[in-house]
GROMACS .gro file of C-alpha atoms in nm:
model
  429
    1MET     CA    1   1.099 -11.074  -3.390
    2HIS     CA    2   1.188 -11.271  -3.702
    3ILE     CA    3   1.323 -11.054  -3.983
    4PRO     CA    4   1.319 -11.216  -4.330
    5ALA     CA    5   1.661 -11.279  -4.481
    6LEU     CA    6   1.555 -11.091  -4.796
    7LEU     CA    7   1.499 -10.776  -4.589
    8LYS     CA    8   1.835 -10.820  -4.418
    9ILE     CA    9   2.026 -10.860  -4.744
   10GLY     CA   10   1.821 -10.575  -4.891
   11PHE     CA   11   1.944 -10.352  -4.609
   12VAL     CA   12   2.306 -10.457  -4.675
   13PHE     CA   13   2.267 -10.386  -5.049
   14ALA     CA   14   2.101 -10.051  -4.979
   15ALA     CA   15   2.388  -9.950  -4.752
   16ALA     CA   16   2.641 -10.061  -5.015
   17LEU     CA   17   2.466  -9.873  -5.295
   18LEU     CA   18   2.444  -9.560  -5.080
   19ALA     CA   19   2.818  -9.587  -5.019
   20ILE     CA   20   2.877  -9.623  -5.395
   21ARG     CA   21   2.678  -9.304  -5.456
   22LYS     CA   22   2.903  -9.133  -5.200
   23ASP     CA   23   3.209  -9.239  -5.405
   24ILE     CA   24   3.351  -9.458  -5.130
   25ALA     CA   25   3.612  -9.705  -5.260
   26LEU     CA   26   3.467 -10.041  -5.367
   27GLY     CA   27   3.715 -10.229  -5.148
   28HIS     CA   28   3.590 -10.046  -4.839
   29ILE     CA   29   3.229 -10.103  -4.947
   30PHE     CA   30   3.265 -10.480  -4.986
   31MET     CA   31   3.464 -10.510  -4.663
   32GLY     CA   32   3.209 -10.302  -4.473
   33SER     CA   33   2.925 -10.500  -4.630
   34SER     CA   34   3.092 -10.824  -4.518
   35VAL     CA   35   3.110 -10.706  -4.157
   36LEU     CA   36   2.753 -10.573  -4.165
   37LEU     CA   37   2.629 -10.894  -4.326
   38GLY     CA   38   2.800 -11.110  -4.066
   39PHE     CA   39   2.656 -10.920  -3.770
   40ILE     CA   40   2.304 -10.899  -3.916
   41PHE     CA   41   2.299 -11.274  -3.973
   42GLY     CA   42   2.421 -11.351  -3.621
   43MET     CA   43   2.793 -11.415  -3.656
   44THR     CA   44   3.011 -11.347  -3.352
   45PRO     CA   45   3.323 -11.129  -3.393
   46LEU     CA   46   3.540 -11.442  -3.372
   47GLN     CA   47   3.337 -11.621  -3.641
   48LEU     CA   48   3.361 -11.312  -3.859
   49LEU     CA   49   3.740 -11.294  -3.817
   50ASN     CA   50   3.767 -11.665  -3.896
   51GLY     CA   51   3.563 -11.614  -4.212
   52ILE     CA   52   3.786 -11.326  -4.323
   53TYR     CA   53   4.095 -11.536  -4.248
   54HIS     CA   54   3.961 -11.832  -4.449
   55ALA     CA   55   3.886 -11.605  -4.746
   56LEU     CA   56   4.225 -11.432  -4.741
   57THR     CA   57   4.424 -11.756  -4.714
   58HIS     CA   58   4.231 -11.940  -4.986
   59PRO     CA   59   4.452 -12.000  -5.294
   60LYS     CA   60   4.175 -11.876  -5.526
   61THR     CA   61   4.164 -11.539  -5.349
   62LEU     CA   62   4.538 -11.482  -5.370
   63ALA     CA   63   4.561 -11.609  -5.728
   64LEU     CA   64   4.272 -11.398  -5.858
   65ALA     CA   65   4.397 -11.084  -5.680
   66CYS     CA   66   4.740 -11.137  -5.837
   67VAL     CA   67   4.593 -11.192  -6.186
   68VAL     CA   68   4.382 -10.875  -6.172
   69SER     CA   69   4.675 -10.675  -6.033
   70MET     CA   70   4.908 -10.801  -6.308
   71ILE     CA   71   4.649 -10.710  -6.573
   72LEU     CA   72   4.653 -10.358  -6.432
   73VAL     CA   73   5.036 -10.353  -6.438
   74LEU     CA   74   5.034 -10.462  -6.804
   75SER     CA   75   4.769 -10.203  -6.890
   76HIS     CA   76   4.964  -9.922  -6.723
   77SER     CA   77   5.292 -10.039  -6.877
   78MET     CA   78   5.146 -10.037  -7.228
   79GLU     CA   79   4.983  -9.701  -7.163
   80LYS     CA   80   5.308  -9.549  -7.033
   81ALA     CA   81   5.502  -9.692  -7.329
   82ARG     CA   82   5.230  -9.566  -7.569
   83GLU     CA   83   5.197  -9.919  -7.706
   84MET     CA   84   4.823  -9.886  -7.774
   85GLU     CA   85   4.876  -9.558  -7.960
   86ARG     CA   86   5.136  -9.722  -8.183
   87LEU     CA   87   4.907 -10.020  -8.235
   88LEU     CA   88   4.630  -9.791  -8.359
   89ASP     CA   89   4.873  -9.592  -8.576
   90SER     CA   90   5.012  -9.909  -8.735
   91PHE     CA   91   4.660 -10.029  -8.814
   92GLN     CA   92   4.569  -9.718  -9.014
   93GLY     CA   93   4.554  -9.800  -9.383
   94LEU     CA   94   4.553 -10.178  -9.337
   95VAL     CA   95   4.174 -10.175  -9.374
   96ARG     CA   96   4.035  -9.918  -9.615
   97ASN     CA   97   3.669  -9.959  -9.533
   98PRO     CA   98   3.567  -9.682  -9.290
   99ARG     CA   99   3.282  -9.895  -9.155
  100LEU     CA  100   3.531 -10.151  -9.029
  101ASN     CA  101   3.776  -9.891  -8.903
  102LEU     CA  102   3.507  -9.721  -8.695
  103VAL     CA  103   3.454 -10.052  -8.515
  104ILE     CA  104   3.810 -10.179  -8.502
  105PHE     CA  105   3.974  -9.877  -8.337
  106PRO     CA  106   3.759  -9.882  -8.021
  107ALA     CA  107   3.755 -10.264  -8.029
  108LEU     CA  108   4.136 -10.277  -8.025
  109ILE     CA  109   4.145 -10.051  -7.721
  110GLY     CA  110   3.881 -10.274  -7.562
  111LEU     CA  111   4.118 -10.571  -7.569
  112LEU     CA  112   4.305 -10.417  -7.276
  113PRO     CA  113   4.098 -10.335  -6.967
  114MET     CA  114   4.159  -9.983  -6.844
  115PRO     CA  115   3.934  -9.739  -6.658
  116GLY     CA  116   3.784  -9.490  -6.903
  117GLY     CA  117   3.954  -9.663  -7.196
  118ALA     CA  118   3.700  -9.523  -7.444
  119ILE     CA  119   3.884  -9.192  -7.441
  120PHE     CA  120   4.190  -9.350  -7.611
  121SER     CA  121   4.006  -9.448  -7.929
  122ALA     CA  122   3.792  -9.133  -7.943
  123PRO     CA  123   4.036  -8.926  -8.160
  124MET     CA  124   4.054  -9.202  -8.425
  125VAL     CA  125   3.676  -9.246  -8.429
  126LYS     CA  126   3.631  -8.871  -8.461
  127ASN     CA  127   3.880  -8.851  -8.748
  128ILE     CA  128   3.703  -9.122  -8.952
  129GLY     CA  129   3.347  -9.041  -8.848
  130SER     CA  130   3.371  -8.672  -8.929
  131ARG     CA  131   3.448  -8.760  -9.293
  132LEU     CA  132   3.126  -8.965  -9.300
  133GLY     CA  133   2.920  -8.677  -9.163
  134LEU     CA  134   2.830  -8.849  -8.836
  135THR     CA  135   2.689  -8.651  -8.544
  136GLY     CA  136   2.850  -8.624  -8.202
  137ALA     CA  137   2.592  -8.864  -8.056
  138GLN     CA  138   2.663  -9.120  -8.329
  139LEU     CA  139   3.038  -9.094  -8.279
  140SER     CA  140   3.005  -9.127  -7.902
  141TYR     CA  141   2.781  -9.430  -7.944
  142ILE     CA  142   3.024  -9.601  -8.184
  143ASN     CA  143   3.322  -9.529  -7.960
  144TYR     CA  144   3.136  -9.646  -7.650
  145TRP     CA  145   2.954  -9.952  -7.781
  146PHE     CA  146   3.236 -10.116  -7.974
  147ARG     CA  147   3.484 -10.050  -7.694
  148HIS     CA  148   3.278 -10.293  -7.481
  149ILE     CA  149   3.213 -10.582  -7.720
  150TRP     CA  150   3.465 -10.812  -7.549
  151GLU     CA  151   3.350 -10.805  -7.187
  152TYR     CA  152   3.122 -11.107  -7.228
  153TRP     CA  153   3.417 -11.347  -7.251
  154TRP     CA  154   3.761 -11.182  -7.286
  155PRO     CA  155   3.977 -11.342  -7.009
  156LEU     CA  156   4.163 -11.020  -6.926
  157TYR     CA  157   3.847 -10.865  -6.783
  158PRO     CA  158   3.821 -10.904  -6.403
  159GLY     CA  159   3.445 -10.969  -6.423
  160ILE     CA  160   3.504 -11.287  -6.625
  161LEU     CA  161   3.779 -11.407  -6.393
  162LEU     CA  162   3.569 -11.334  -6.085
  163THR     CA  163   3.268 -11.518  -6.232
  164THR     CA  164   3.466 -11.835  -6.298
  165THR     CA  165   3.638 -11.813  -5.958
  166LEU     CA  166   3.311 -11.777  -5.767
  167SER     CA  167   3.135 -12.052  -5.961
  168GLY     CA  168   3.419 -12.297  -6.015
  169ILE     CA  169   3.342 -12.313  -6.388
  170ASP     CA  170   3.646 -12.376  -6.608
  171LEU     CA  171   3.760 -12.044  -6.754
  172TRP     CA  172   3.802 -12.167  -7.110
  173LYS     CA  173   3.470 -12.352  -7.107
  174PHE     CA  174   3.301 -12.032  -6.995
  175ILE     CA  175   3.478 -11.834  -7.267
  176PHE     CA  176   3.374 -12.082  -7.535
  177CYS     CA  177   3.009 -12.059  -7.434
  178THR     CA  178   2.988 -11.680  -7.394
  179PHE     CA  179   3.185 -11.546  -7.692
  180PRO     CA  180   2.878 -11.565  -7.927
  181LEU     CA  181   2.741 -11.266  -7.733
  182THR     CA  182   3.025 -11.061  -7.877
  183VAL     CA  183   2.912 -11.156  -8.229
  184VAL     CA  184   2.560 -11.037  -8.142
  185ALA     CA  185   2.701 -10.714  -7.997
  186ILE     CA  186   2.899 -10.642  -8.313
  187LEU     CA  187   2.617 -10.715  -8.559
  188SER     CA  188   2.349 -10.536  -8.359
  189GLY     CA  189   2.582 -10.244  -8.299
  190TYR     CA  190   2.562 -10.144  -8.666
  191LEU     CA  191   2.183 -10.134  -8.681
  192PRO     CA  192   2.113  -9.795  -8.516
  193LEU     CA  193   2.342  -9.622  -8.766
  194GLY     CA  194   2.161  -9.751  -9.075
  195LYS     CA  195   2.261  -9.623  -9.417
  196VAL     CA  196   2.496  -9.360  -9.279
  197ILE     CA  197   2.755  -9.628  -9.212
  198VAL     CA  198   2.654  -9.880  -9.476
  199SER     CA  199   2.707  -9.628  -9.754
  200GLY     CA  200   3.055  -9.527  -9.637
  201ARG     CA  201   3.310  -9.545  -9.919
  202SER     CA  202   3.648  -9.705  -9.895
  203GLU     CA  203   3.935  -9.477  -9.804
  204ASN     CA  204   4.200  -9.415 -10.065
  205HIS     CA  205   4.561  -9.472  -9.965
  206PRO     CA  206   4.849  -9.463 -10.212
  207SER     CA  207   4.982  -9.793 -10.079
  208HIS     CA  208   4.914 -10.049  -9.813
  209PRO     CA  209   5.129 -10.000  -9.503
  210PRO     CA  210   5.320 -10.307  -9.383
  211ILE     CA  211   5.130 -10.536  -9.149
  212LYS     CA  212   5.439 -10.634  -8.947
  213PRO     CA  213   5.431 -10.332  -8.707
  214PHE     CA  214   5.066 -10.404  -8.628
  215LEU     CA  215   5.136 -10.772  -8.556
  216LYS     CA  216   5.433 -10.676  -8.338
  217GLY     CA  217   5.206 -10.442  -8.144
  218LEU     CA  218   4.979 -10.736  -8.062
  219ILE     CA  219   5.260 -10.942  -7.909
  220PRO     CA  220   5.202 -10.839  -7.543
  221ILE     CA  221   4.835 -10.938  -7.562
  222ALA     CA  222   4.912 -11.256  -7.759
  223ILE     CA  223   5.163 -11.363  -7.492
  224VAL     CA  224   4.893 -11.339  -7.226
  225ILE     CA  225   4.620 -11.522  -7.417
  226ILE     CA  226   4.827 -11.796  -7.583
  227GLY     CA  227   5.078 -11.829  -7.300
  228GLY     CA  228   4.813 -11.820  -7.030
  229LEU     CA  229   4.611 -12.094  -7.199
  230GLY     CA  230   4.915 -12.316  -7.259
  231LEU     CA  231   5.077 -12.271  -6.919
  232GLY     CA  232   4.745 -12.318  -6.739
  233SER     CA  233   4.693 -12.653  -6.911
  234VAL     CA  234   5.048 -12.767  -6.835
  235LEU     CA  235   5.026 -12.663  -6.469
  236SER     CA  236   4.693 -12.842  -6.424
  237ILE     CA  237   4.869 -13.165  -6.524
  238PHE     CA  238   5.201 -13.133  -6.339
  239TRP     CA  239   5.136 -12.897  -6.047
  240PRO     CA  240   5.090 -13.048  -5.698
  241SER     CA  241   4.728 -13.127  -5.610
  242THR     CA  242   4.716 -12.850  -5.349
  243TRP     CA  243   4.746 -12.586  -5.622
  244ALA     CA  244   4.556 -12.769  -5.895
  245PRO     CA  245   4.239 -12.554  -5.848
  246VAL     CA  246   4.436 -12.239  -5.937
  247SER     CA  247   4.644 -12.379  -6.224
  248LYS     CA  248   4.468 -12.157  -6.480
  249GLU     CA  249   4.528 -11.847  -6.267
  250LEU     CA  250   4.896 -11.940  -6.217
  251GLY     CA  251   4.930 -11.981  -6.593
  252LEU     CA  252   4.784 -11.635  -6.645
  253ILE     CA  253   5.009 -11.482  -6.378
  254SER     CA  254   5.316 -11.632  -6.547
  255ALA     CA  255   5.208 -11.517  -6.893
  256LEU     CA  256   5.122 -11.168  -6.766
  257THR     CA  257   5.464 -11.141  -6.600
  258VAL     CA  258   5.638 -11.237  -6.925
  259SER     CA  259   5.425 -10.986  -7.117
  260VAL     CA  260   5.502 -10.704  -6.871
  261VAL     CA  261   5.877 -10.776  -6.884
  262TYR     CA  262   5.857 -10.784  -7.266
  263VAL     CA  263   5.699 -10.436  -7.272
  264TRP     CA  264   5.956 -10.301  -7.026
  265VAL     CA  265   6.256 -10.442  -7.216
  266LYS     CA  266   6.124 -10.348  -7.559
  267ASN     CA  267   6.063  -9.989  -7.453
  268GLY     CA  268   6.380  -9.953  -7.246
  269PHE     CA  269   6.207  -9.884  -6.916
  270THR     CA  270   6.439  -9.761  -6.643
  271LEU     CA  271   6.417  -9.898  -6.289
  272ARG     CA  272   6.238  -9.579  -6.185
  273GLU     CA  273   5.979  -9.623  -6.463
  274CYS     CA  274   5.922  -9.988  -6.370
  275LEU     CA  275   5.870  -9.895  -6.006
  276SER     CA  276   5.632  -9.614  -6.103
  277VAL     CA  277   5.410  -9.874  -6.271
  278ILE     CA  278   5.425 -10.124  -5.984
  279VAL     CA  279   5.421  -9.892  -5.682
  280GLN     CA  280   5.093  -9.707  -5.719
  281LYS     CA  281   4.782  -9.661  -5.514
  282GLN     CA  282   4.545  -9.795  -5.782
  283LEU     CA  283   4.721 -10.133  -5.781
  284VAL     CA  284   4.682 -10.170  -5.404
  285LYS     CA  285   4.317 -10.064  -5.429
  286MET     CA  286   4.249 -10.327  -5.698
  287PHE     CA  287   4.417 -10.605  -5.497
  288TYR     CA  288   4.222 -10.501  -5.189
  289MET     CA  289   3.894 -10.484  -5.383
  290VAL     CA  290   3.927 -10.837  -5.521
  291CYS     CA  291   4.011 -10.973  -5.175
  292SER     CA  292   3.717 -10.788  -5.019
  293ILE     CA  293   3.475 -10.927  -5.281
  294LEU     CA  294   3.584 -11.282  -5.203
  295ILE     CA  295   3.558 -11.206  -4.830
  296PHE     CA  296   3.199 -11.094  -4.894
  297LYS     CA  297   3.132 -11.421  -5.076
  298THR     CA  298   3.281 -11.624  -4.788
  299ILE     CA  299   3.083 -11.439  -4.518
  300LEU     CA  300   2.768 -11.481  -4.727
  301GLU     CA  301   2.823 -11.857  -4.711
  302GLU     CA  302   2.955 -11.897  -4.355
  303SER     CA  303   2.681 -11.678  -4.204
  304HIS     CA  304   2.426 -11.902  -4.382
  305ALA     CA  305   2.282 -11.585  -4.535
  306ALA     CA  306   2.294 -11.728  -4.887
  307GLY     CA  307   2.107 -12.039  -4.777
  308GLN     CA  308   1.838 -11.841  -4.593
  309ILE     CA  309   1.790 -11.605  -4.888
  310THR     CA  310   1.764 -11.899  -5.124
  311ASP     CA  311   1.508 -12.077  -4.904
  312GLU     CA  312   1.289 -11.765  -4.894
  313LEU     CA  313   1.308 -11.710  -5.270
  314LEU     CA  314   1.218 -12.074  -5.333
  315SER     CA  315   0.931 -12.062  -5.083
  316LEU     CA  316   0.793 -11.754  -5.261
  317GLY     CA  317   0.788 -11.953  -5.583
  318ILE     CA  318   0.987 -11.693  -5.779
  319PRO     CA  319   1.131 -11.859  -6.092
  320LEU     CA  320   1.508 -11.879  -6.107
  321MET     CA  321   1.543 -11.726  -6.452
  322PRO     CA  322   1.391 -11.381  -6.371
  323VAL     CA  323   1.606 -11.358  -6.057
  324CYS     CA  324   1.920 -11.426  -6.265
  325ILE     CA  325   1.817 -11.146  -6.500
  326ILE     CA  326   1.681 -10.877  -6.266
  327LEU     CA  327   1.930 -10.883  -5.976
  328PRO     CA  328   2.251 -10.842  -6.185
  329PHE     CA  329   2.081 -10.588  -6.413
  330LEU     CA  330   1.983 -10.365  -6.120
  331MET     CA  331   2.330 -10.389  -5.966
  332GLY     CA  332   2.494 -10.311  -6.300
  333LEU     CA  333   2.259 -10.019  -6.365
  334ILE     CA  334   2.324  -9.863  -6.025
  335THR     CA  335   2.701  -9.917  -6.006
  336GLY     CA  336   2.808  -9.896  -6.372
  337ILE     CA  337   3.089 -10.140  -6.287
  338THR     CA  338   3.103 -10.504  -6.400
  339ILE     CA  339   3.307 -10.638  -6.109
  340ALA     CA  340   3.065 -10.470  -5.866
  341PHE     CA  341   2.751 -10.642  -5.998
  342VAL     CA  342   2.934 -10.974  -6.019
  343GLY     CA  343   3.067 -10.942  -5.664
  344THR     CA  344   2.733 -10.847  -5.510
  345SER     CA  345   2.485 -11.067  -5.695
  346PHE     CA  346   2.669 -11.378  -5.815
  347PRO     CA  347   2.744 -11.531  -5.471
  348ILE     CA  348   2.369 -11.531  -5.403
  349LEU     CA  349   2.277 -11.653  -5.751
  350ILE     CA  350   2.527 -11.940  -5.738
  351VAL     CA  351   2.382 -12.072  -5.410
  352LEU     CA  352   2.030 -12.019  -5.545
  353ILE     CA  353   2.109 -12.216  -5.861
  354LYS     CA  354   2.251 -12.503  -5.657
  355SER     CA  355   1.958 -12.504  -5.412
  356ALA     CA  356   1.711 -12.515  -5.701
  357ASN     CA  357   1.883 -12.835  -5.821
  358GLN     CA  358   2.008 -12.656  -6.131
  359ALA     CA  359   2.382 -12.687  -6.060
  360ASN     CA  360   2.423 -12.889  -6.380
  361PHE     CA  361   2.311 -12.579  -6.569
  362MET     CA  362   2.529 -12.332  -6.379
  363LEU     CA  363   2.693 -12.213  -6.702
  364PRO     CA  364   2.371 -12.113  -6.886
  365TYR     CA  365   2.235 -11.932  -6.580
  366LEU     CA  366   2.557 -11.739  -6.520
  367MET     CA  367   2.580 -11.651  -6.890
  368LEU     CA  368   2.231 -11.506  -6.854
  369ALA     CA  369   2.325 -11.320  -6.536
  370LEU     CA  370   2.649 -11.184  -6.681
  371ALA     CA  371   2.484 -11.059  -7.001
  372SER     CA  372   2.194 -10.904  -6.810
  373GLY     CA  373   2.424 -10.736  -6.561
  374PHE     CA  374   2.642 -10.600  -6.839
  375ILE     CA  375   2.339 -10.456  -7.019
  376GLY     CA  376   2.273 -10.274  -6.692
  377VAL     CA  377   2.632 -10.148  -6.694
  378LEU     CA  378   2.602 -10.032  -7.057
  379VAL     CA  379   2.293  -9.820  -6.985
  380SER     CA  380   2.415  -9.696  -6.647
  381PRO     CA  381   2.432  -9.315  -6.627
  382VAL     CA  382   2.739  -9.346  -6.402
  383HIS     CA  383   2.946  -9.561  -6.641
  384LEU     CA  384   3.280  -9.379  -6.670
  385CYS     CA  385   3.340  -9.468  -7.037
  386LEU     CA  386   2.998  -9.335  -7.137
  387LEU     CA  387   3.054  -9.009  -6.950
  388LEU     CA  388   3.404  -8.957  -7.095
  389SER     CA  389   3.296  -9.044  -7.449
  390ASN     CA  390   2.999  -8.806  -7.434
  391GLU     CA  391   3.221  -8.531  -7.297
  392TYR     CA  392   3.476  -8.578  -7.576
  393PHE     CA  393   3.214  -8.567  -7.852
  394HIS     CA  394   3.013  -8.288  -7.684
  395THR     CA  395   2.686  -8.475  -7.663
  396ALA     CA  396   2.428  -8.552  -7.394
  397LEU     CA  397   2.315  -8.887  -7.256
  398GLN     CA  398   1.969  -8.895  -7.413
  399PRO     CA  399   2.066  -8.902  -7.784
  400VAL     CA  400   2.331  -9.167  -7.715
  401TYR     CA  401   2.077  -9.376  -7.522
  402ARG     CA  402   1.854  -9.378  -7.832
  403TYR     CA  403   2.131  -9.557  -8.022
  404VAL     CA  404   2.227  -9.787  -7.733
  405ALA     CA  405   1.865  -9.901  -7.684
  406VAL     CA  406   1.850 -10.093  -8.014
  407PRO     CA  407   2.150 -10.327  -7.967
  408CYS     CA  408   2.073 -10.368  -7.595
  409THR     CA  409   1.722 -10.488  -7.682
  410ILE     CA  410   1.859 -10.731  -7.941
  411LEU     CA  411   2.125 -10.846  -7.697
  412PHE     CA  412   1.861 -10.911  -7.431
  413ALA     CA  413   1.645 -11.117  -7.669
  414SER     CA  414   1.952 -11.305  -7.793
  415MET     CA  415   2.075 -11.392  -7.444
  416VAL     CA  416   1.733 -11.533  -7.350
  417ALA     CA  417   1.718 -11.740  -7.671
  418TYR     CA  418   2.079 -11.852  -7.624
  419PHE     CA  419   2.001 -11.950  -7.266
  420GLY     CA  420   1.727 -12.180  -7.396
  421LEU     CA  421   1.965 -12.335  -7.649
  422LEU     CA  422   2.234 -12.393  -7.387
  423ARG     CA  423   1.982 -12.549  -7.149
  424TYR     CA  424   1.866 -12.784  -7.422
  425PHE     CA  425   2.190 -12.876  -7.600
  426LEU     CA  426   2.470 -12.825  -7.347
  427PRO     CA  427   2.569 -13.146  -7.165
  428PRO     CA  428   2.517 -13.109  -6.788
  429SER     CA  429   2.842 -12.998  -6.621
   0.00000   0.00000   0.00000
């Protein structure tokens, strides 16, 4: 009996989502999904092992896993050294407008990916917001929303790196085309608060604090962004052709290493403290998760599952654009994790885009998919940052959702309009 490929992949996704609800590690889920996918689509055990081997030995897999792991090392190093706390402290008084401070404190924390990072900026937001008479729901919304304004393009976020790795789109080209979504997120983020924020008066400080400590606090992040961009460009020119496809990742790895060493030396880390940052279970889990996602992508291709799914979607006459919106959104809503919706839906979408003869417009379609998936993440009831922020400000989900709904709606309309502009004006890649 012939079973449609859409039903087969639906079964794999259902099993994966059930495992997520059971709090099974994402690495195990993607690895298990890869094995299940291979068997359902007729791969032999030997073919499955070959597919796993090909994925694990591909330079992109190793490079991306190292980049994501090094980002985690930098994040933990800065957290252990209390670098982000000092950065926030040094910023106080530099800007006297409370409206800007309410945004900037969570936004600064958002520059560095860390699980549940919204809890770090919560005390600062509470301190400023309480003087403006804001409610717990408003404070939680501000802390949550502006913490996540960077995830559409910031190269330290694994979801961005995974998207460019899966699609083959140049990282900096992708960044250039997606950063306007952050502008939309910032501007629309103010709207639900209305006159409460607009009427906030400037804070009075006897004198401006020096800006030098704040700029010094930004050095670790600046090393990664500026150094990663520069080294990646140099390596793409001079590195042997075998490693040319991962030159950007190698540049980031080098810059991240320099940044980590800078934090360690500056803060006088002992050997024991350095090892405590490197030798930890979370780092191994992250490395394993990235590898398992790319194994899933490889098995999806080598089992011909992606091709069969694409053929069925095309035969049903379902337009490409709604698929690129709905599939990532649902995955983001259910998982509450960016890298999860990218890892599950993007391998299928990329093949679908190519099969629909739209490969020249891969960037606009993936921008649409990323923004839609992230809207799903933002409204997900299992998003860790949302849960932690609500707990800190003693508020429930429903009142915060009322504030989140406005910018999410604007963001959705903007991404659709922006998609049309990119399709029309962007030169085919």
